[in-house]
Amino acid sequence: MAIEPDQLDQSGLELAAMLKHLRNQAGLSGVRLAARCNMSQSKISRIEGNKLRPSLVDVEQILNALNASPAIAAEVMAVARIAQTEWQDRKALHRKGLDKKQLELAGLEAATTDFRYFLLSMTTGLLATPDYIRESIAHAPTAQQAKAVAMKLERQAVLLNRSKRFTFLLTEQAVRYPLVSSDAMAMQIDRLASLALQANVRIGILPMGVKYSNTPLSTFTIYDDRLATIETDLGAAVFRDPKDVRSLLDRFTTYEAHATFGDEARELLTTWAWSFRR
């Protein structure tokens, strides 16, 4: 699943060019191909012009209509899967405005029922205190910070929607990383312990001594079974291909089996909060 950002930039163009080349090679006009695929000619034109990102089903229909060989179809589908991935550059997001990103996340949260978060090195905004949020975006343009903090805090209301289910898996590093002052860290960890009592919120802890993976780790979020994001310090990759989402769901389930929940998790959190108070 390792995909470089420059691959994402080129994959859409490459896919469009490959599909157009295969159509020309088959001697079909856009109109005839559209009829075979039960699509509009304008849709075929937009796909070939890289003005519309085709779904994997769209690409499969086109390849079947073109009678593409298994080898060619596999090559095109590999490119299509990469084209289904979106790269969100962190610097570009800052230029666009943190408020736009918060609106995007709020819309995604409104449309999601089952949330899964694996938090590797820091706590996510939905679980964070105001102090923690402010420090987590201190690198962003100063003019954007106050509005972004307010919007992040407003988004936390989604946790109160009992029709939605949340599972947060946090490593010990994510819980205890001293992003803010000792007193503020104690309050941050107290918030985690408090939220763990909510019926629709499950908070699992992965202590340092627990081995739960043999592969490099990344922070990721899964929204139902339709979309997932993987975050790095440079930005985030958004995955829509069901195979990629399923891969992350399987990984999450493996981590979840090694996590501590309930009273035992709250006991750990209480101990760690008091370590900051001391």
PDB file of N, CA and C in Angstrom, residues 45-128:
ATOM      1  N   SER A  45     -16.083  10.535 -22.524  1.00  0.00           N
ATOM      2  CA  SER A  45     -15.211  11.647 -22.910  1.00  0.00           C
ATOM      3  C   SER A  45     -14.543  12.278 -21.696  1.00  0.00           C
ATOM      4  N   ARG A  46     -15.298  12.448 -20.606  1.00  0.00           N
ATOM      5  CA  ARG A  46     -14.728  13.063 -19.405  1.00  0.00           C
ATOM      6  C   ARG A  46     -13.700  12.135 -18.766  1.00  0.00           C
ATOM      7  N   ILE A  47     -13.961  10.830 -18.779  1.00  0.00           N
ATOM      8  CA  ILE A  47     -12.996   9.870 -18.236  1.00  0.00           C
ATOM      9  C   ILE A  47     -11.695   9.920 -19.027  1.00  0.00           C
ATOM     10  N   GLU A  48     -11.812   9.901 -20.369  1.00  0.00           N
ATOM     11  CA  GLU A  48     -10.619   9.903 -21.210  1.00  0.00           C
ATOM     12  C   GLU A  48      -9.893  11.246 -21.179  1.00  0.00           C
ATOM     13  N   GLY A  49     -10.592  12.296 -20.815  1.00  0.00           N
ATOM     14  CA  GLY A  49      -9.967  13.614 -20.701  1.00  0.00           C
ATOM     15  C   GLY A  49      -9.468  13.917 -19.304  1.00  0.00           C
ATOM     16  N   ASN A  50      -9.551  12.922 -18.405  1.00  0.00           N
ATOM     17  CA  ASN A  50      -9.130  13.063 -17.006  1.00  0.00           C
ATOM     18  C   ASN A  50      -9.908  14.173 -16.299  1.00  0.00           C
ATOM     19  N   LYS A  51     -11.160  14.350 -16.708  1.00  0.00           N
ATOM     20  CA  LYS A  51     -12.028  15.328 -16.054  1.00  0.00           C
ATOM     21  C   LYS A  51     -12.989  14.656 -15.085  1.00  0.00           C
ATOM     22  N   LEU A  52     -13.037  13.319 -15.105  1.00  0.00           N
ATOM     23  CA  LEU A  52     -13.885  12.540 -14.207  1.00  0.00           C
ATOM     24  C   LEU A  52     -13.106  11.321 -13.744  1.00  0.00           C
ATOM     25  N   ARG A  53     -13.037  11.132 -12.442  1.00  0.00           N
ATOM     26  CA  ARG A  53     -12.343   9.960 -11.897  1.00  0.00           C
ATOM     27  C   ARG A  53     -13.290   8.767 -11.949  1.00  0.00           C
ATOM     28  N   PRO A  54     -13.008   7.759 -12.776  1.00  0.00           N
ATOM     29  CA  PRO A  54     -13.919   6.617 -12.877  1.00  0.00           C
ATOM     30  C   PRO A  54     -13.811   5.722 -11.649  1.00  0.00           C
ATOM     31  N   SER A  55     -14.930   5.104 -11.286  1.00  0.00           N
ATOM     32  CA  SER A  55     -14.887   4.114 -10.217  1.00  0.00           C
ATOM     33  C   SER A  55     -14.239   2.848 -10.748  1.00  0.00           C
ATOM     34  N   LEU A  56     -13.890   1.942  -9.852  1.00  0.00           N
ATOM     35  CA  LEU A  56     -13.311   0.675 -10.291  1.00  0.00           C
ATOM     36  C   LEU A  56     -14.303  -0.124 -11.121  1.00  0.00           C
ATOM     37  N   VAL A  57     -15.598   0.000 -10.782  1.00  0.00           N
ATOM     38  CA  VAL A  57     -16.634  -0.676 -11.572  1.00  0.00           C
ATOM     39  C   VAL A  57     -16.690  -0.098 -12.978  1.00  0.00           C
ATOM     40  N   ASP A  58     -16.589   1.234 -13.103  1.00  0.00           N
ATOM     41  CA  ASP A  58     -16.557   1.874 -14.422  1.00  0.00           C
ATOM     42  C   ASP A  58     -15.410   1.322 -15.265  1.00  0.00           C
ATOM     43  N   VAL A  59     -14.231   1.238 -14.651  1.00  0.00           N
ATOM     44  CA  VAL A  59     -13.051   0.770 -15.389  1.00  0.00           C
ATOM     45  C   VAL A  59     -13.230  -0.682 -15.815  1.00  0.00           C
ATOM     46  N   GLU A  60     -13.781  -1.510 -14.936  1.00  0.00           N
ATOM     47  CA  GLU A  60     -14.017  -2.908 -15.284  1.00  0.00           C
ATOM     48  C   GLU A  60     -15.001  -3.029 -16.446  1.00  0.00           C
ATOM     49  N   GLN A  61     -16.052  -2.206 -16.438  1.00  0.00           N
ATOM     50  CA  GLN A  61     -17.031  -2.222 -17.536  1.00  0.00           C
ATOM     51  C   GLN A  61     -16.369  -1.849 -18.859  1.00  0.00           C
ATOM     52  N   ILE A  62     -15.528  -0.822 -18.823  1.00  0.00           N
ATOM     53  CA  ILE A  62     -14.858  -0.381 -20.045  1.00  0.00           C
ATOM     54  C   ILE A  62     -13.916  -1.468 -20.555  1.00  0.00           C
ATOM     55  N   LEU A  63     -13.147  -2.061 -19.662  1.00  0.00           N
ATOM     56  CA  LEU A  63     -12.209  -3.109 -20.072  1.00  0.00           C
ATOM     57  C   LEU A  63     -12.946  -4.320 -20.653  1.00  0.00           C
ATOM     58  N   ASN A  64     -14.068  -4.680 -20.042  1.00  0.00           N
ATOM     59  CA  ASN A  64     -14.858  -5.793 -20.582  1.00  0.00           C
ATOM     60  C   ASN A  64     -15.409  -5.458 -21.960  1.00  0.00           C
ATOM     61  N   ALA A  65     -15.861  -4.220 -22.125  1.00  0.00           N
ATOM     62  CA  ALA A  65     -16.409  -3.800 -23.422  1.00  0.00           C
ATOM     63  C   ALA A  65     -15.337  -3.777 -24.503  1.00  0.00           C
ATOM     64  N   LEU A  66     -14.087  -3.543 -24.109  1.00  0.00           N
ATOM     65  CA  LEU A  66     -12.972  -3.501 -25.054  1.00  0.00           C
ATOM     66  C   LEU A  66     -12.330  -4.876 -25.248  1.00  0.00           C
ATOM     67  N   ASN A  67     -12.848  -5.887 -24.533  1.00  0.00           N
ATOM     68  CA  ASN A  67     -12.278  -7.238 -24.612  1.00  0.00           C
ATOM     69  C   ASN A  67     -10.774  -7.233 -24.309  1.00  0.00           C
ATOM     70  N   ALA A  68     -10.387  -6.468 -23.284  1.00  0.00           N
ATOM     71  CA  ALA A  68      -8.977  -6.387 -22.912  1.00  0.00           C
ATOM     72  C   ALA A  68      -8.497  -7.734 -22.391  1.00  0.00           C
ATOM     73  N   SER A  69      -7.257  -8.079 -22.701  1.00  0.00           N
ATOM     74  CA  SER A  69      -6.688  -9.342 -22.230  1.00  0.00           C
ATOM     75  C   SER A  69      -6.531  -9.291 -20.709  1.00  0.00           C
ATOM     76  N   PRO A  70      -6.475 -10.440 -20.043  1.00  0.00           N
ATOM     77  CA  PRO A  70      -6.298 -10.454 -18.579  1.00  0.00           C
ATOM     78  C   PRO A  70      -5.066  -9.684 -18.121  1.00  0.00           C
ATOM     79  N   ALA A  71      -3.970  -9.785 -18.876  1.00  0.00           N
ATOM     80  CA  ALA A  71      -2.737  -9.088 -18.484  1.00  0.00           C
ATOM     81  C   ALA A  71      -2.914  -7.582 -18.574  1.00  0.00           C
ATOM     82  N   ILE A  72      -3.519  -7.114 -19.671  1.00  0.00           N
ATOM     83  CA  ILE A  72      -3.754  -5.674 -19.840  1.00  0.00           C
ATOM     84  C   ILE A  72      -4.751  -5.179 -18.791  1.00  0.00           C
ATOM     85  N   ALA A  73      -5.811  -5.958 -18.561  1.00  0.00           N
ATOM     86  CA  ALA A  73      -6.824  -5.552 -17.588  1.00  0.00           C
ATOM     87  C   ALA A  73      -6.213  -5.416 -16.195  1.00  0.00           C
ATOM     88  N   ALA A  74      -5.338  -6.349 -15.821  1.00  0.00           N
ATOM     89  CA  ALA A  74      -4.693  -6.286 -14.507  1.00  0.00           C
ATOM     90  C   ALA A  74      -3.829  -5.038 -14.382  1.00  0.00           C
ATOM     91  N   GLU A  75      -3.115  -4.693 -15.462  1.00  0.00           N
ATOM     92  CA  GLU A  75      -2.253  -3.508 -15.448  1.00  0.00           C
ATOM     93  C   GLU A  75      -3.088  -2.238 -15.294  1.00  0.00           C
ATOM     94  N   VAL A  76      -4.179  -2.159 -16.053  1.00  0.00           N
ATOM     95  CA  VAL A  76      -5.036  -0.969 -15.989  1.00  0.00           C
ATOM     96  C   VAL A  76      -5.710  -0.862 -14.624  1.00  0.00           C
ATOM     97  N   MET A  77      -6.170  -1.982 -14.087  1.00  0.00           N
ATOM     98  CA  MET A  77      -6.837  -1.952 -12.786  1.00  0.00           C
ATOM     99  C   MET A  77      -5.875  -1.543 -11.678  1.00  0.00           C
ATOM    100  N   ALA A  78      -4.604  -1.907 -11.810  1.00  0.00           N
ATOM    101  CA  ALA A  78      -3.608  -1.492 -10.816  1.00  0.00           C
ATOM    102  C   ALA A  78      -3.468   0.032 -10.810  1.00  0.00           C
ATOM    103  N   VAL A  79      -3.457   0.618 -11.998  1.00  0.00           N
ATOM    104  CA  VAL A  79      -3.383   2.083 -12.094  1.00  0.00           C
ATOM    105  C   VAL A  79      -4.671   2.709 -11.571  1.00  0.00           C
ATOM    106  N   ALA A  80      -5.822   2.070 -11.871  1.00  0.00           N
ATOM    107  CA  ALA A  80      -7.111   2.597 -11.419  1.00  0.00           C
ATOM    108  C   ALA A  80      -7.195   2.623  -9.899  1.00  0.00           C
ATOM    109  N   ARG A  81      -6.624   1.629  -9.250  1.00  0.00           N
ATOM    110  CA  ARG A  81      -6.642   1.595  -7.789  1.00  0.00           C
ATOM    111  C   ARG A  81      -5.848   2.760  -7.215  1.00  0.00           C
ATOM    112  N   ILE A  82      -4.708   3.049  -7.823  1.00  0.00           N
ATOM    113  CA  ILE A  82      -3.919   4.188  -7.350  1.00  0.00           C
ATOM    114  C   ILE A  82      -4.675   5.490  -7.599  1.00  0.00           C
ATOM    115  N   ALA A  83      -5.360   5.568  -8.744  1.00  0.00           N
ATOM    116  CA  ALA A  83      -6.122   6.786  -9.071  1.00  0.00           C
ATOM    117  C   ALA A  83      -7.269   7.003  -8.089  1.00  0.00           C
ATOM    118  N   GLN A  84      -7.722   5.926  -7.433  1.00  0.00           N
ATOM    119  CA  GLN A  84      -8.787   6.044  -6.443  1.00  0.00           C
ATOM    120  C   GLN A  84      -8.272   6.600  -5.116  1.00  0.00           C
ATOM    121  N   THR A  85      -6.958   6.781  -5.020  1.00  0.00           N
ATOM    122  CA  THR A  85      -6.344   7.301  -3.803  1.00  0.00           C
ATOM    123  C   THR A  85      -6.061   8.790  -3.988  1.00  0.00           C
ATOM    124  N   GLU A  86      -6.391   9.551  -2.979  1.00  0.00           N
ATOM    125  CA  GLU A  86      -6.202  11.003  -3.034  1.00  0.00           C
ATOM    126  C   GLU A  86      -5.135  11.415  -2.024  1.00  0.00           C
ATOM    127  N   TRP A  87      -4.190  12.255  -2.456  1.00  0.00           N
ATOM    128  CA  TRP A  87      -3.158  12.754  -1.554  1.00  0.00           C
ATOM    129  C   TRP A  87      -3.492  14.185  -1.143  1.00  0.00           C
ATOM    130  N   GLN A  88      -3.560  14.424   0.159  1.00  0.00           N
ATOM    131  CA  GLN A  88      -3.839  15.761   0.686  1.00  0.00           C
ATOM    132  C   GLN A  88      -2.573  16.303   1.336  1.00  0.00           C
ATOM    133  N   ASP A  89      -1.883  17.160   0.628  1.00  0.00           N
ATOM    134  CA  ASP A  89      -0.636  17.737   1.107  1.00  0.00           C
ATOM    135  C   ASP A  89      -0.910  18.707   2.253  1.00  0.00           C
ATOM    136  N   ARG A  90      -0.155  18.570   3.364  1.00  0.00           N
ATOM    137  CA  ARG A  90      -0.423  19.390   4.547  1.00  0.00           C
ATOM    138  C   ARG A  90      -0.204  20.881   4.278  1.00  0.00           C
ATOM    139  N   LYS A  91       0.844  21.212   3.545  1.00  0.00           N
ATOM    140  CA  LYS A  91       1.084  22.628   3.251  1.00  0.00           C
ATOM    141  C   LYS A  91      -0.022  23.205   2.387  1.00  0.00           C
ATOM    142  N   ALA A  92      -0.491  22.399   1.427  1.00  0.00           N
ATOM    143  CA  ALA A  92      -1.574  22.857   0.565  1.00  0.00           C
ATOM    144  C   ALA A  92      -2.856  23.056   1.369  1.00  0.00           C
ATOM    145  N   LEU A  93      -3.095  22.177   2.361  1.00  0.00           N
ATOM    146  CA  LEU A  93      -4.270  22.325   3.210  1.00  0.00           C
ATOM    147  C   LEU A  93      -4.215  23.617   4.013  1.00  0.00           C
ATOM    148  N   HIS A  94      -3.012  23.964   4.474  1.00  0.00           N
ATOM    149  CA  HIS A  94      -2.863  25.219   5.216  1.00  0.00           C
ATOM    150  C   HIS A  94      -3.136  26.423   4.312  1.00  0.00           C
ATOM    151  N   ARG A  95      -2.674  26.339   3.069  1.00  0.00           N
ATOM    152  CA  ARG A  95      -2.935  27.451   2.140  1.00  0.00           C
ATOM    153  C   ARG A  95      -4.431  27.561   1.845  1.00  0.00           C
ATOM    154  N   LYS A  96      -5.083  26.423   1.736  1.00  0.00           N
ATOM    155  CA  LYS A  96      -6.517  26.398   1.456  1.00  0.00           C
ATOM    156  C   LYS A  96      -7.315  26.912   2.650  1.00  0.00           C
ATOM    157  N   GLY A  97      -6.803  26.640   3.857  1.00  0.00           N
ATOM    158  CA  GLY A  97      -7.481  27.082   5.069  1.00  0.00           C
ATOM    159  C   GLY A  97      -7.914  25.906   5.922  1.00  0.00           C
ATOM    160  N   LEU A  98      -7.531  25.938   7.216  1.00  0.00           N
ATOM    161  CA  LEU A  98      -7.893  24.848   8.115  1.00  0.00           C
ATOM    162  C   LEU A  98      -9.401  24.730   8.288  1.00  0.00           C
ATOM    163  N   ASP A  99     -10.130  25.828   8.135  1.00  0.00           N
ATOM    164  CA  ASP A  99     -11.584  25.767   8.288  1.00  0.00           C
ATOM    165  C   ASP A  99     -12.216  24.909   7.202  1.00  0.00           C
ATOM    166  N   LYS A 100     -11.652  24.930   5.991  1.00  0.00           N
ATOM    167  CA  LYS A 100     -12.179  24.096   4.905  1.00  0.00           C
ATOM    168  C   LYS A 100     -12.009  22.624   5.252  1.00  0.00           C
ATOM    169  N   LYS A 101     -10.870  22.272   5.829  1.00  0.00           N
ATOM    170  CA  LYS A 101     -10.637  20.882   6.231  1.00  0.00           C
ATOM    171  C   LYS A 101     -11.599  20.467   7.336  1.00  0.00           C
ATOM    172  N   GLN A 102     -11.881  21.367   8.279  1.00  0.00           N
ATOM    173  CA  GLN A 102     -12.809  21.044   9.359  1.00  0.00           C
ATOM    174  C   GLN A 102     -14.224  20.823   8.826  1.00  0.00           C
ATOM    175  N   LEU A 103     -14.633  21.619   7.842  1.00  0.00           N
ATOM    176  CA  LEU A 103     -15.950  21.431   7.232  1.00  0.00           C
ATOM    177  C   LEU A 103     -16.023  20.089   6.505  1.00  0.00           C
ATOM    178  N   GLU A 104     -14.930  19.737   5.831  1.00  0.00           N
ATOM    179  CA  GLU A 104     -14.871  18.459   5.123  1.00  0.00           C
ATOM    180  C   GLU A 104     -15.007  17.289   6.103  1.00  0.00           C
ATOM    181  N   LEU A 105     -14.280  17.374   7.224  1.00  0.00           N
ATOM    182  CA  LEU A 105     -14.340  16.308   8.228  1.00  0.00           C
ATOM    183  C   LEU A 105     -15.721  16.236   8.877  1.00  0.00           C
ATOM    184  N   ALA A 106     -16.326  17.385   9.138  1.00  0.00           N
ATOM    185  CA  ALA A 106     -17.656  17.404   9.741  1.00  0.00           C
ATOM    186  C   ALA A 106     -18.671  16.736   8.817  1.00  0.00           C
ATOM    187  N   GLY A 107     -18.557  16.988   7.521  1.00  0.00           N
ATOM    188  CA  GLY A 107     -19.452  16.353   6.563  1.00  0.00           C
ATOM    189  C   GLY A 107     -19.251  14.850   6.519  1.00  0.00           C
ATOM    190  N   LEU A 108     -17.997  14.428   6.568  1.00  0.00           N
ATOM    191  CA  LEU A 108     -17.683  12.999   6.569  1.00  0.00           C
ATOM    192  C   LEU A 108     -18.219  12.332   7.833  1.00  0.00           C
ATOM    193  N   GLU A 109     -18.066  13.003   8.964  1.00  0.00           N
ATOM    194  CA  GLU A 109     -18.551  12.452  10.234  1.00  0.00           C
ATOM    195  C   GLU A 109     -20.068  12.360  10.266  1.00  0.00           C
ATOM    196  N   ALA A 110     -20.749  13.333   9.645  1.00  0.00           N
ATOM    197  CA  ALA A 110     -22.207  13.314   9.619  1.00  0.00           C
ATOM    198  C   ALA A 110     -22.724  12.117   8.824  1.00  0.00           C
ATOM    199  N   ALA A 111     -21.957  11.692   7.809  1.00  0.00           N
ATOM    200  CA  ALA A 111     -22.400  10.610   6.928  1.00  0.00           C
ATOM    201  C   ALA A 111     -21.919   9.235   7.384  1.00  0.00           C
ATOM    202  N   THR A 112     -21.206   9.165   8.505  1.00  0.00           N
ATOM    203  CA  THR A 112     -20.604   7.907   8.967  1.00  0.00           C
ATOM    204  C   THR A 112     -21.295   7.409  10.229  1.00  0.00           C
ATOM    205  N   THR A 113     -21.430   6.094  10.329  1.00  0.00           N
ATOM    206  CA  THR A 113     -22.018   5.477  11.522  1.00  0.00           C
ATOM    207  C   THR A 113     -20.966   4.814  12.390  1.00  0.00           C
ATOM    208  N   ASP A 114     -20.021   4.128  11.758  1.00  0.00           N
ATOM    209  CA  ASP A 114     -19.029   3.348  12.507  1.00  0.00           C
ATOM    210  C   ASP A 114     -17.635   3.908  12.244  1.00  0.00           C
ATOM    211  N   PHE A 115     -17.004   4.420  13.286  1.00  0.00           N
ATOM    212  CA  PHE A 115     -15.687   5.054  13.190  1.00  0.00           C
ATOM    213  C   PHE A 115     -14.636   4.177  13.860  1.00  0.00           C
ATOM    214  N   ARG A 116     -13.484   4.062  13.218  1.00  0.00           N
ATOM    215  CA  ARG A 116     -12.355   3.341  13.824  1.00  0.00           C
ATOM    216  C   ARG A 116     -11.103   4.203  13.668  1.00  0.00           C
ATOM    217  N   TYR A 117     -10.425   4.474  14.773  1.00  0.00           N
ATOM    218  CA  TYR A 117      -9.216   5.295  14.762  1.00  0.00           C
ATOM    219  C   TYR A 117      -8.061   4.498  15.361  1.00  0.00           C
ATOM    220  N   PHE A 118      -6.953   4.449  14.644  1.00  0.00           N
ATOM    221  CA  PHE A 118      -5.714   3.943  15.244  1.00  0.00           C
ATOM    222  C   PHE A 118      -4.776   5.133  15.379  1.00  0.00           C
ATOM    223  N   LEU A 119      -4.435   5.484  16.618  1.00  0.00           N
ATOM    224  CA  LEU A 119      -3.666   6.688  16.911  1.00  0.00           C
ATOM    225  C   LEU A 119      -2.283   6.282  17.403  1.00  0.00           C
ATOM    226  N   LEU A 120      -1.295   6.558  16.583  1.00  0.00           N
ATOM    227  CA  LEU A 120       0.062   6.071  16.847  1.00  0.00           C
ATOM    228  C   LEU A 120       0.855   6.961  17.782  1.00  0.00           C
ATOM    229  N   SER A 121       0.812   8.283  17.572  1.00  0.00           N
ATOM    230  CA  SER A 121       1.747   9.141  18.297  1.00  0.00           C
ATOM    231  C   SER A 121       1.111  10.326  19.009  1.00  0.00           C
ATOM    232  N   MET A 122      -0.152  10.651  18.671  1.00  0.00           N
ATOM    233  CA  MET A 122      -0.847  11.759  19.316  1.00  0.00           C
ATOM    234  C   MET A 122      -2.331  11.447  19.397  1.00  0.00           C
ATOM    235  N   THR A 123      -3.040  12.190  20.243  1.00  0.00           N
ATOM    236  CA  THR A 123      -4.487  12.053  20.363  1.00  0.00           C
ATOM    237  C   THR A 123      -5.176  12.848  19.263  1.00  0.00           C
ATOM    238  N   THR A 124      -6.268  12.330  18.736  1.00  0.00           N
ATOM    239  CA  THR A 124      -7.008  13.026  17.688  1.00  0.00           C
ATOM    240  C   THR A 124      -7.872  14.136  18.266  1.00  0.00           C
ATOM    241  N   GLY A 125      -8.272  15.068  17.411  1.00  0.00           N
ATOM    242  CA  GLY A 125      -9.023  16.241  17.857  1.00  0.00           C
ATOM    243  C   GLY A 125     -10.346  15.927  18.533  1.00  0.00           C
ATOM    244  N   LEU A 126     -11.024  14.854  18.125  1.00  0.00           N
ATOM    245  CA  LEU A 126     -12.307  14.519  18.750  1.00  0.00           C
ATOM    246  C   LEU A 126     -12.155  14.205  20.230  1.00  0.00           C
ATOM    247  N   LEU A 127     -10.969  13.764  20.636  1.00  0.00           N
ATOM    248  CA  LEU A 127     -10.734  13.373  22.034  1.00  0.00           C
ATOM    249  C   LEU A 127      -9.961  14.427  22.816  1.00  0.00           C
ATOM    250  N   ALA A 128      -9.618  15.531  22.179  1.00  0.00           N
ATOM    251  CA  ALA A 128      -8.639  16.459  22.759  1.00  0.00           C
ATOM    252  C   ALA A 128      -9.282  17.600  23.544  1.00  0.00           C
TER     253      ALA A 128
END
